[in-house]
Coordinates of C-alpha atoms in Angstrom, one line a residue:
Chain A
M1 CA 0.0 0.0 0.0
D2 CA 3.0 2.3 -0.3
N3 CA 2.7 2.8 -4.0
A4 CA 3.6 6.4 -4.9
A5 CA 0.5 6.5 -7.1
D6 CA -1.8 5.7 -4.2
R7 CA -3.9 8.5 -2.9
Q8 CA -2.8 9.5 0.6
V9 CA -5.6 9.6 3.2
F10 CA -5.5 10.8 6.8
Y11 CA -8.0 9.9 9.5
I12 CA -7.6 12.4 12.3
S13 CA -9.4 13.0 15.6
D14 CA -9.0 14.4 19.1
G15 CA -10.3 11.0 20.3
T16 CA -9.7 7.4 19.2
A17 CA -10.2 8.2 15.5
I18 CA -12.2 5.0 15.2
T19 CA -15.2 6.8 13.8
A20 CA -13.1 8.8 11.3
E21 CA -11.4 5.7 10.2
V22 CA -14.5 3.6 9.7
L23 CA -16.5 6.3 8.0
G24 CA -13.6 7.6 5.8
H25 CA -12.9 4.1 4.7
A26 CA -16.6 3.6 3.7
V27 CA -16.5 6.9 1.7
M28 CA -13.2 6.0 0.0
S29 CA -14.5 2.5 -0.9
Q30 CA -17.0 4.3 -3.2
F31 CA -14.2 5.5 -5.5
P32 CA -12.0 3.5 -7.8
V33 CA -8.8 4.7 -6.3
A34 CA -6.0 2.9 -4.3
I35 CA -5.3 4.6 -1.0
N36 CA -2.5 4.7 1.5
S37 CA -4.0 5.6 4.9
I38 CA -2.6 7.0 8.1
T39 CA -4.7 7.3 11.3
L40 CA -3.8 9.9 13.9
P41 CA -5.7 9.8 17.2
F42 CA -5.6 12.1 20.2
V43 CA -4.7 15.2 18.2
E44 CA -5.7 17.4 21.1
N45 CA -3.1 20.0 21.6
E46 CA -1.5 22.6 19.3
S47 CA 2.0 21.1 19.1
R48 CA 0.6 17.7 18.0
A49 CA -1.7 19.5 15.5
N50 CA 1.2 21.4 14.1
A51 CA 3.2 18.2 13.7
V52 CA 0.2 16.7 11.8
K53 CA -0.1 19.7 9.6
E54 CA 3.6 19.4 8.7
Q55 CA 3.1 15.7 8.0
I56 CA 0.3 16.5 5.6
N57 CA 2.2 19.2 3.9
A58 CA 5.3 17.1 3.5
L59 CA 3.3 14.4 1.7
Y60 CA 1.8 17.0 -0.5
L61 CA 5.2 18.4 -1.4
K62 CA 6.5 15.0 -2.2
S63 CA 3.6 13.7 -4.3
G64 CA 2.2 16.9 -5.7
V65 CA -1.3 15.6 -4.9
R66 CA -3.4 16.9 -2.0
P67 CA -3.8 14.4 0.7
L68 CA -7.4 13.7 1.7
V69 CA -8.2 14.4 5.4
F70 CA -11.2 13.0 7.2
Y71 CA -11.2 14.6 10.7
S72 CA -13.3 15.2 13.8
I73 CA -11.8 17.8 16.2
V74 CA -14.0 19.8 18.6
I75 CA -11.7 22.6 19.8
P76 CA -11.7 25.3 17.1
E77 CA -8.0 26.3 17.6
I78 CA -6.8 22.8 17.1
R79 CA -9.2 22.2 14.1
D80 CA -8.0 25.4 12.5
I81 CA -4.4 24.2 12.4
I82 CA -5.4 21.1 10.5
L83 CA -7.6 23.3 8.2
Q84 CA -4.5 25.4 7.4
S85 CA -2.8 22.4 6.0
E86 CA -2.6 21.6 2.3
G87 CA -4.9 18.6 2.7
F88 CA -8.5 18.4 1.3
C89 CA -10.2 18.4 4.7
Q90 CA -13.6 16.9 5.5
D91 CA -15.2 17.2 8.9
I92 CA -17.0 13.8 9.2
V93 CA -19.5 14.9 11.9
Q94 CA -20.2 18.5 10.8
A95 CA -21.3 17.3 7.3
L96 CA -24.4 15.9 9.0
V97 CA -24.8 18.5 11.8
A98 CA -25.8 21.4 9.4
P99 CA -28.9 19.7 7.9
L100 CA -29.9 18.4 11.4
Q101 CA -29.7 21.9 12.7
Q102 CA -32.4 23.1 10.4
E103 CA -34.7 20.2 11.1
L104 CA -34.2 20.4 14.9
K105 CA -34.2 24.2 15.0
L106 CA -31.6 23.9 17.7
E107 CA -28.1 25.3 17.8
P108 CA -25.4 22.6 18.0
T109 CA -23.2 22.7 21.1
P110 CA -19.9 21.2 20.1
I111 CA -18.6 19.3 23.0
A112 CA -15.8 16.8 23.1
H113 CA -18.2 14.0 22.6
R114 CA -15.8 11.2 23.1
T115 CA -17.9 8.6 21.2
H116 CA -15.7 5.9 22.6
G117 CA -14.9 7.7 25.8
L118 CA -15.7 7.3 29.5
N119 CA -17.6 9.8 31.6
P120 CA -19.6 9.9 34.8
G121 CA -22.8 9.6 32.7
N122 CA -21.9 6.3 31.1
L123 CA -19.7 4.7 33.8
I124 CA -22.5 2.3 35.1
K125 CA -23.2 1.1 31.5
Y126 CA -19.4 0.8 30.9
D127 CA -19.0 -1.3 34.0
A128 CA -21.9 -3.6 32.9
R129 CA -20.0 -4.0 29.6
I130 CA -16.8 -5.0 31.3
A131 CA -18.9 -7.4 33.4
A132 CA -20.3 -8.9 30.2
I133 CA -16.7 -9.5 28.9
D134 CA -15.8 -11.2 32.2
Y135 CA -19.0 -13.4 32.0
T136 CA -18.3 -14.3 28.4
L137 CA -14.7 -15.2 29.1
A138 CA -15.7 -17.4 32.1
H139 CA -18.3 -19.1 29.9
D140 CA -16.2 -19.6 26.8
D141 CA -16.0 -23.0 25.2
G142 CA -18.1 -24.7 27.9
I143 CA -15.5 -23.9 30.6
S144 CA -18.2 -23.2 33.1
M145 CA -21.8 -24.5 32.8
R146 CA -22.8 -22.6 36.0
N147 CA -24.9 -19.5 36.0
L148 CA -25.9 -20.2 32.4
D149 CA -29.3 -18.7 33.2
Q150 CA -27.6 -15.3 33.4
A151 CA -26.5 -15.6 29.7
Q152 CA -28.4 -13.5 27.2
V153 CA -27.4 -15.9 24.4
I154 CA -25.7 -19.3 24.4
L155 CA -23.9 -20.1 21.1
L156 CA -23.5 -23.7 20.1
G157 CA -21.4 -25.3 17.4
V158 CA -18.4 -27.5 16.4
S159 CA -14.9 -26.5 17.2
R160 CA -13.6 -23.6 15.2
C161 CA -16.9 -22.5 13.7
G162 CA -16.6 -19.0 15.1
K163 CA -18.2 -19.3 18.6
T164 CA -15.5 -17.6 20.6
P165 CA -14.8 -14.5 18.5
T166 CA -18.6 -14.0 18.0
S167 CA -19.3 -14.3 21.7
L168 CA -16.5 -11.8 22.5
Y169 CA -17.7 -9.3 20.0
L170 CA -21.2 -9.5 21.4
A171 CA -19.8 -8.7 24.8
M172 CA -17.2 -6.1 23.8
Q173 CA -19.4 -4.1 21.3
F174 CA -22.9 -4.6 22.7
G175 CA -22.4 -5.6 26.4
I176 CA -24.2 -8.9 25.8
R177 CA -23.4 -11.8 28.2
A178 CA -22.7 -14.5 25.6
A179 CA -21.8 -18.1 26.7
N180 CA -20.7 -20.7 24.2
Y181 CA -20.7 -24.5 24.2
P182 CA -18.7 -26.7 21.8
F183 CA -19.8 -30.1 20.4
I184 CA -16.6 -32.0 20.4
A185 CA -15.5 -34.7 18.0
D186 CA -15.6 -37.6 20.5
D187 CA -19.3 -37.1 21.1
M188 CA -20.3 -37.3 17.4
D189 CA -21.6 -40.8 17.6
N190 CA -24.2 -39.9 20.0
I191 CA -24.5 -36.1 19.9
Q192 CA -27.0 -34.7 22.4
L193 CA -28.0 -31.4 23.8
P194 CA -26.7 -31.3 27.4
A195 CA -29.5 -31.5 29.9
V196 CA -28.5 -28.2 31.5
L197 CA -29.2 -26.4 28.2
K198 CA -32.6 -27.8 27.6
P199 CA -34.5 -25.4 29.8
L200 CA -32.6 -22.6 28.2
Q201 CA -33.8 -23.4 24.7
H202 CA -35.0 -19.8 24.0
K203 CA -31.4 -18.6 24.6
L204 CA -29.7 -21.1 22.4
F205 CA -28.3 -20.1 19.0
G206 CA -26.4 -22.4 16.7
L207 CA -23.5 -21.6 14.4
T208 CA -22.6 -23.8 11.4
I209 CA -20.0 -23.5 8.7
N210 CA -19.2 -25.0 5.3
P211 CA -17.0 -28.1 5.8
E212 CA -14.4 -26.9 3.3
R213 CA -13.8 -23.7 5.2
L214 CA -13.8 -25.5 8.5
A215 CA -11.2 -28.0 7.3
A216 CA -9.0 -25.1 6.1
I217 CA -9.3 -23.3 9.5
R218 CA -8.5 -26.5 11.4
E219 CA -5.6 -27.4 9.1
E220 CA -3.9 -24.1 10.2
R221 CA -4.2 -25.4 13.7
R222 CA -3.4 -29.1 13.4
E223 CA -1.9 -30.0 10.1
N224 CA -2.8 -33.3 8.5
S225 CA -4.9 -34.4 11.5
R226 CA -8.1 -36.4 11.6
Y227 CA -9.5 -33.3 13.3
A228 CA -8.9 -31.2 10.2
S229 CA -9.9 -33.9 7.6
M230 CA -12.7 -33.2 5.2
R231 CA -14.4 -36.4 6.3
Q232 CA -14.4 -35.4 9.9
C233 CA -15.5 -31.8 9.2
R234 CA -18.4 -33.0 7.0
L235 CA -19.5 -35.5 9.7
E236 CA -19.4 -33.0 12.5
V237 CA -21.3 -30.3 10.6
A238 CA -24.0 -32.7 9.4
E239 CA -24.5 -34.1 13.0
V240 CA -24.7 -30.7 14.6
E241 CA -27.0 -29.2 12.0
A242 CA -29.3 -32.3 12.5
L243 CA -29.2 -31.6 16.3
F244 CA -30.1 -27.9 15.7
R245 CA -33.1 -28.9 13.6
K246 CA -34.3 -31.7 15.9
N247 CA -34.2 -29.3 18.9
Q248 CA -35.6 -26.4 16.9
I249 CA -32.6 -24.2 17.6
R250 CA -32.2 -21.3 15.3
Y251 CA -28.9 -21.3 13.5
L252 CA -26.7 -19.4 11.0
N253 CA -23.9 -20.4 8.6
S254 CA -20.9 -18.3 9.5
T255 CA -18.8 -19.1 6.4
N256 CA -19.3 -15.8 4.6
Y257 CA -19.8 -13.5 7.6
S258 CA -17.4 -11.5 9.8
V259 CA -17.8 -11.5 13.6
E260 CA -19.5 -8.1 13.3
E261 CA -22.1 -9.5 10.9
M262 CA -22.7 -12.7 12.9
A263 CA -23.0 -10.7 16.1
T264 CA -25.5 -8.2 14.7
K265 CA -27.5 -10.9 12.9
I266 CA -27.8 -12.9 16.1
L267 CA -29.0 -9.8 18.1
D268 CA -31.5 -9.0 15.3
I269 CA -32.9 -12.6 15.1
M270 CA -33.1 -13.0 18.9
G271 CA -34.6 -9.6 19.4
L272 CA -31.9 -8.5 21.8
N273 CA -31.3 -4.8 22.4
R274 CA -28.1 -3.3 21.1
R275 CA -26.5 -1.0 23.5
M276 CA -24.3 1.8 22.3
Y277 CA -20.8 2.1 23.7
Chain B
M1 CA -35.3 6.6 27.2
D2 CA -38.9 6.0 26.3
N3 CA -40.1 9.4 27.3
A4 CA -42.7 10.6 24.8
A5 CA -40.8 13.9 24.5
D6 CA -37.6 12.2 23.4
R7 CA -36.8 12.6 19.7
Q8 CA -37.0 9.3 17.9
V9 CA -33.8 8.3 16.0
F10 CA -33.3 5.4 13.6
Y11 CA -30.0 4.0 12.5
I12 CA -30.6 1.9 9.4
S13 CA -28.3 0.0 7.1
D14 CA -28.1 -2.9 4.7
G15 CA -25.1 -4.1 6.7
T16 CA -24.4 -4.3 10.4
A17 CA -25.4 -0.6 11.0
I18 CA -22.5 -0.2 13.3
T19 CA -21.2 2.8 11.3
A20 CA -24.6 4.5 11.1
E21 CA -25.1 4.0 14.8
V22 CA -21.7 5.4 15.9
L23 CA -21.8 8.3 13.5
G24 CA -25.4 9.2 14.1
H25 CA -24.8 9.1 17.8
A26 CA -21.8 11.5 17.4
V27 CA -24.0 13.9 15.4
M28 CA -26.9 13.7 17.9
S29 CA -24.5 14.3 20.8
Q30 CA -24.0 17.8 19.4
F31 CA -27.6 18.8 20.1
P32 CA -29.3 19.4 23.4
V33 CA -32.0 16.8 22.8
A34 CA -32.9 13.5 24.5
I35 CA -33.2 10.7 22.0
N36 CA -34.8 7.3 21.8
S37 CA -32.9 5.2 19.3
I38 CA -33.7 2.1 17.3
T39 CA -31.0 0.3 15.2
L40 CA -32.1 -1.7 12.2
P41 CA -29.4 -3.7 10.5
F42 CA -29.6 -5.9 7.3
V43 CA -32.4 -3.9 5.6
E44 CA -31.5 -5.5 2.3
N45 CA -34.8 -6.5 0.7
E46 CA -38.0 -4.7 -0.2
S47 CA -40.2 -6.4 2.4
R48 CA -38.0 -5.5 5.3
A49 CA -37.6 -2.0 3.9
N50 CA -41.3 -1.6 3.7
A51 CA -41.7 -2.9 7.3
V52 CA -39.1 -0.3 8.4
K53 CA -41.0 2.5 6.5
E54 CA -44.2 1.5 8.3
Q55 CA -42.4 1.6 11.7
I56 CA -41.1 5.1 11.0
N57 CA -44.5 6.3 9.8
A58 CA -46.3 4.8 12.8
L59 CA -44.0 6.6 15.2
Y60 CA -44.5 9.9 13.3
L61 CA -48.3 9.4 13.5
K62 CA -48.1 8.7 17.2
S63 CA -45.8 11.6 18.2
G64 CA -46.5 14.2 15.5
V65 CA -42.7 14.7 15.3
R66 CA -40.6 13.5 12.3
P67 CA -38.3 10.7 13.3
L68 CA -34.6 11.3 12.4
V69 CA -33.2 8.6 10.2
F70 CA -29.4 8.0 9.7
Y71 CA -29.0 5.4 7.0
S72 CA -26.6 3.8 4.6
I73 CA -28.1 1.6 1.9
V74 CA -26.5 0.9 -1.4
I75 CA -29.3 -0.6 -3.6
P76 CA -31.4 2.3 -4.9
E77 CA -34.7 0.5 -4.8
I78 CA -34.3 -0.3 -1.1
R79 CA -33.0 3.1 -0.3
D80 CA -36.0 4.7 -2.1
I81 CA -38.5 2.9 0.1
I82 CA -36.8 4.4 3.2
L83 CA -36.7 7.8 1.6
Q84 CA -40.5 7.6 1.0
S85 CA -41.1 7.4 4.7
E86 CA -42.0 10.4 6.9
G87 CA -38.6 10.4 8.5
F88 CA -36.0 13.1 8.1
C89 CA -33.4 10.9 6.3
Q90 CA -29.7 11.5 6.2
D91 CA -27.3 9.3 4.1
I92 CA -24.3 9.1 6.4
V93 CA -21.8 8.1 3.6
Q94 CA -23.2 10.2 0.7
A95 CA -22.9 13.5 2.7
L96 CA -19.1 13.0 2.3
V97 CA -19.1 11.4 -1.2
A98 CA -20.2 14.5 -3.0
P99 CA -17.4 16.8 -2.0
L100 CA -14.9 14.0 -2.6
Q101 CA -16.2 13.5 -6.1
Q102 CA -15.3 17.0 -7.0
E103 CA -11.8 16.7 -5.5
L104 CA -11.1 13.3 -7.0
K105 CA -12.7 14.1 -10.3
L106 CA -14.0 10.5 -10.3
E107 CA -17.5 9.1 -10.4
P108 CA -18.4 7.2 -7.3
T109 CA -19.3 3.6 -7.9
P110 CA -21.7 2.7 -5.1
I111 CA -21.0 -0.9 -4.1
A112 CA -22.3 -2.8 -1.1
H113 CA -19.1 -1.9 0.7
R114 CA -19.8 -4.0 3.8
T115 CA -17.5 -2.0 6.0
H116 CA -17.7 -4.8 8.6
G117 CA -18.0 -7.6 6.1
L118 CA -16.1 -10.5 4.7
N119 CA -15.0 -10.9 1.1
P120 CA -12.3 -12.7 -0.8
G121 CA -10.2 -9.5 -0.8
N122 CA -9.9 -9.3 3.0
L123 CA -10.1 -13.0 4.0
I124 CA -6.4 -13.3 4.7
K125 CA -6.5 -10.2 6.9
Y126 CA -9.6 -11.5 8.6
D127 CA -8.0 -14.8 9.4
A128 CA -5.0 -13.0 10.8
R129 CA -7.4 -11.1 13.0
I130 CA -9.0 -14.3 14.3
A131 CA -5.5 -15.7 14.9
A132 CA -4.7 -12.6 17.0
I133 CA -7.9 -13.2 19.1
D134 CA -6.8 -16.8 19.6
Y135 CA -3.3 -15.7 20.6
T136 CA -4.6 -13.1 23.0
L137 CA -6.9 -15.5 24.7
A138 CA -4.2 -18.1 25.0
H139 CA -1.9 -15.4 26.6
D140 CA -4.5 -13.7 28.8
D141 CA -3.6 -13.2 32.5
G142 CA -0.3 -15.0 32.2
I143 CA -2.0 -18.3 31.3
S144 CA 0.9 -19.1 28.9
M145 CA 4.3 -17.6 29.0
R146 CA 5.3 -19.5 25.8
N147 CA 5.7 -17.8 22.5
L148 CA 5.7 -14.4 24.1
D149 CA 8.1 -13.2 21.4
Q150 CA 5.2 -13.5 19.0
A151 CA 3.3 -10.8 21.0
Q152 CA 3.2 -7.3 19.5
V153 CA 2.5 -5.9 23.0
I154 CA 2.5 -7.4 26.5
L155 CA 0.4 -5.5 29.0
L156 CA 1.4 -5.6 32.7
G157 CA -0.6 -4.5 35.8
V158 CA -2.4 -5.5 39.0
S159 CA -5.5 -7.6 39.0
R160 CA -8.6 -5.8 37.6
C161 CA -6.8 -2.7 36.2
G162 CA -8.2 -3.4 32.6
K163 CA -5.5 -5.7 31.1
T164 CA -7.9 -8.3 29.7
P165 CA -10.5 -6.0 28.0
T166 CA -7.8 -3.8 26.6
S167 CA -5.9 -6.9 25.2
L168 CA -9.1 -8.3 23.7
Y169 CA -10.0 -5.0 22.1
L170 CA -6.5 -4.7 20.6
A171 CA -6.9 -8.1 19.0
M172 CA -10.6 -7.7 18.0
Q173 CA -10.5 -4.2 16.5
F174 CA -6.9 -4.0 15.3
G175 CA -5.7 -7.6 14.9
I176 CA -2.9 -7.0 17.4
R177 CA -1.5 -10.0 19.2
A178 CA -1.6 -8.7 22.8
A179 CA -0.5 -10.8 25.7
N180 CA -1.0 -9.7 29.3
Y181 CA 0.6 -10.6 32.6
P182 CA -0.7 -9.9 36.1
F183 CA 1.2 -8.9 39.2
I184 CA -0.6 -10.8 41.9
A185 CA -1.1 -9.8 45.5
D186 CA 1.1 -12.5 47.0
D187 CA 4.1 -11.2 45.2
M188 CA 3.9 -7.7 46.4
D189 CA 6.6 -8.0 49.1
N190 CA 9.2 -8.8 46.5
I191 CA 7.7 -7.7 43.2
Q192 CA 9.9 -8.4 40.2
L193 CA 9.8 -8.5 36.4
P194 CA 9.8 -12.1 35.4
A195 CA 13.0 -13.1 33.7
V196 CA 11.2 -14.2 30.6
L197 CA 9.9 -10.7 30.1
K198 CA 13.2 -8.9 30.4
P199 CA 14.4 -9.4 26.9
L200 CA 11.0 -8.3 25.6
Q201 CA 11.3 -4.9 27.3
H202 CA 10.4 -3.0 24.1
K203 CA 7.0 -4.8 23.9
L204 CA 6.0 -4.2 27.5
F205 CA 3.4 -1.7 28.4
G206 CA 2.1 -1.0 31.9
L207 CA -1.4 -0.2 33.0
T208 CA -2.1 1.5 36.3
I209 CA -5.3 2.7 37.9
N210 CA -6.4 5.0 40.8
P211 CA -6.6 2.9 44.0
E212 CA -10.1 4.2 44.7
R213 CA -11.5 3.0 41.4
L214 CA -9.6 -0.3 41.8
A215 CA -11.1 -0.9 45.2
A216 CA -14.6 -0.2 43.9
I217 CA -14.1 -2.7 41.0
R218 CA -12.7 -5.4 43.3
E219 CA -15.4 -4.9 45.8
E220 CA -17.9 -5.9 43.1
R221 CA -16.0 -9.1 42.8
R222 CA -15.1 -10.0 46.4
E223 CA -17.0 -8.0 48.9
N224 CA -15.2 -6.9 52.1
S225 CA -12.1 -8.9 51.1
R226 CA -8.5 -7.9 51.8
Y227 CA -8.2 -8.1 48.0
A228 CA -10.6 -5.2 47.7
S229 CA -9.4 -3.1 50.6
M230 CA -8.1 0.4 50.0
R231 CA -4.9 -0.5 51.9
Q232 CA -4.2 -3.4 49.6
C233 CA -5.1 -1.5 46.4
R234 CA -2.9 1.4 47.4
L235 CA 0.0 -0.9 48.1
E236 CA -0.3 -2.9 44.9
V237 CA -0.6 0.2 42.7
A238 CA 2.4 1.9 44.4
E239 CA 4.6 -1.2 44.0
V240 CA 3.7 -1.8 40.4
E241 CA 4.2 1.8 39.4
A242 CA 7.6 1.7 41.1
L243 CA 8.4 -1.4 39.1
F244 CA 7.4 0.3 35.8
R245 CA 9.6 3.3 36.6
K246 CA 12.6 1.2 37.7
N247 CA 12.4 -0.9 34.5
Q248 CA 11.6 2.0 32.3
I249 CA 8.4 0.5 31.1
R250 CA 6.0 3.0 29.6
Y251 CA 2.6 3.1 31.3
L252 CA -0.8 4.7 31.4
N253 CA -3.4 5.2 34.0
S254 CA -6.6 3.5 32.9
T255 CA -9.0 5.1 35.4
N256 CA -10.7 7.6 33.1
Y257 CA -10.3 5.8 29.8
S258 CA -12.5 3.3 28.0
V259 CA -10.9 0.2 26.4
E260 CA -11.2 1.9 23.0
E261 CA -9.1 4.8 24.3
M262 CA -6.6 2.7 26.1
A263 CA -6.1 0.5 23.0
T264 CA -5.7 3.4 20.6
K265 CA -3.3 5.2 23.0
I266 CA -1.2 2.1 23.4
L267 CA -0.9 1.7 19.6
D268 CA -0.1 5.3 19.2
I269 CA 2.6 5.4 21.9
M270 CA 4.2 2.1 20.8
G271 CA 4.1 3.1 17.1
L272 CA 2.1 0.0 16.2
N273 CA 0.1 0.0 12.9
R274 CA -3.6 0.1 13.1
R275 CA -5.3 -2.3 10.7
M276 CA -8.7 -1.6 9.4
Y277 CA -11.4 -4.3 9.8

């Protein structure tokens, strides 16, 4: 991505720059142009802002093409330094604030919003989120089958079908207490839903995966093993899918979805509330 | 948040709606207005889009106030259904595409960009991210001290100062292999940096926390314990901070920062590349 012909893009913020990065990336993906991106978080004082301005200008001098700058900075003095650079600067939040201002007939009050920040107003919610991460870790991979009634969702599936990353994303992004339980290869002859899970049927959610993708993932972990063989992967997936259907457990195939997509689909299907963090 | 006077806000997308939610929330935080928000992901066919339109219109009829709609939908036919609703609709991506179009002198090619999605082009990067999550889990809380040279960062600190959530966020959001090692109460009389960590000094990063906040967090876990006492928390924090200074380990106080902020600050200070997912 260091090709000289690539367009240089900066994502700049006085906070984590996660929003600038995600949105700027979505905007750039609409154009047929290769980019080389630099993310600069915590640009919150004049000396850092001046250093950023120099960095933008230096790249402009070198390439002769204006770098694109997606930014979100609340303090006007800091923002102005970036705006004095040679970059083509776009305020990611203000572009939407102006039309809203008309509709709401309210003046915006620019505050350091710290989308991903911590403040007295969200501390209780934040602590609940950390508790969800703790819960999820303690109930990963069937480690503990205690307190499963406190789970908001219990993911089921074969080894390496995506249960752990999906559970962790549910906890991290949405504050959901997500347990997960694996069906292991040795049980495949007589696969059953554990008795402790039966009364929790409404919380169960199955993950499945294409055997080919499963075998490739397992191969990375244990090369040339029975565990990673196509025969074994096909068998396990077929058995577990049959169990899902028999027990009327809703399930999704994770093969073509990221953890973000799996997590949001599960919340959507189960009617669980998304919390904002 | 169900007050009738609250302004109704929708975050709608044909994908996860994570971007719409985060950006819309940042925009709304600029206005002195209480909101009641509903997030609707995967609005990707006409029947769902029509159901969403009905939901928006029903809330308008009930309240007499136009709901605000932040959306990102690529397929024109689906988008048009939402635009026919009574909501005040703002396309979160297009607001920035138009000015970019002028600057780039390129036509945008609206594709289902799936910011948080999986496609053949990012599968290798995605698998590396899942591997980072695996690595981080296997090296959480000092569980394994093997292969620490493969870590990109090793977080150090007392129990409950935020090591685990920060490590997991680094892995989940940025694909960073983040190990963490706890200093436990029993070692406090003679606290030392483990020999295995000494050659990895450049990868070490310390977390500290205010003793008051630490005691409150621990109290939730073990009420009225020595572990949660102010005396113990003060002692542990002082000892560990002294160790950080003695060994010239960079460190940050996590008390007022979210995991997102801690993770991005650590990447920034250590000069580690952020990857986009």
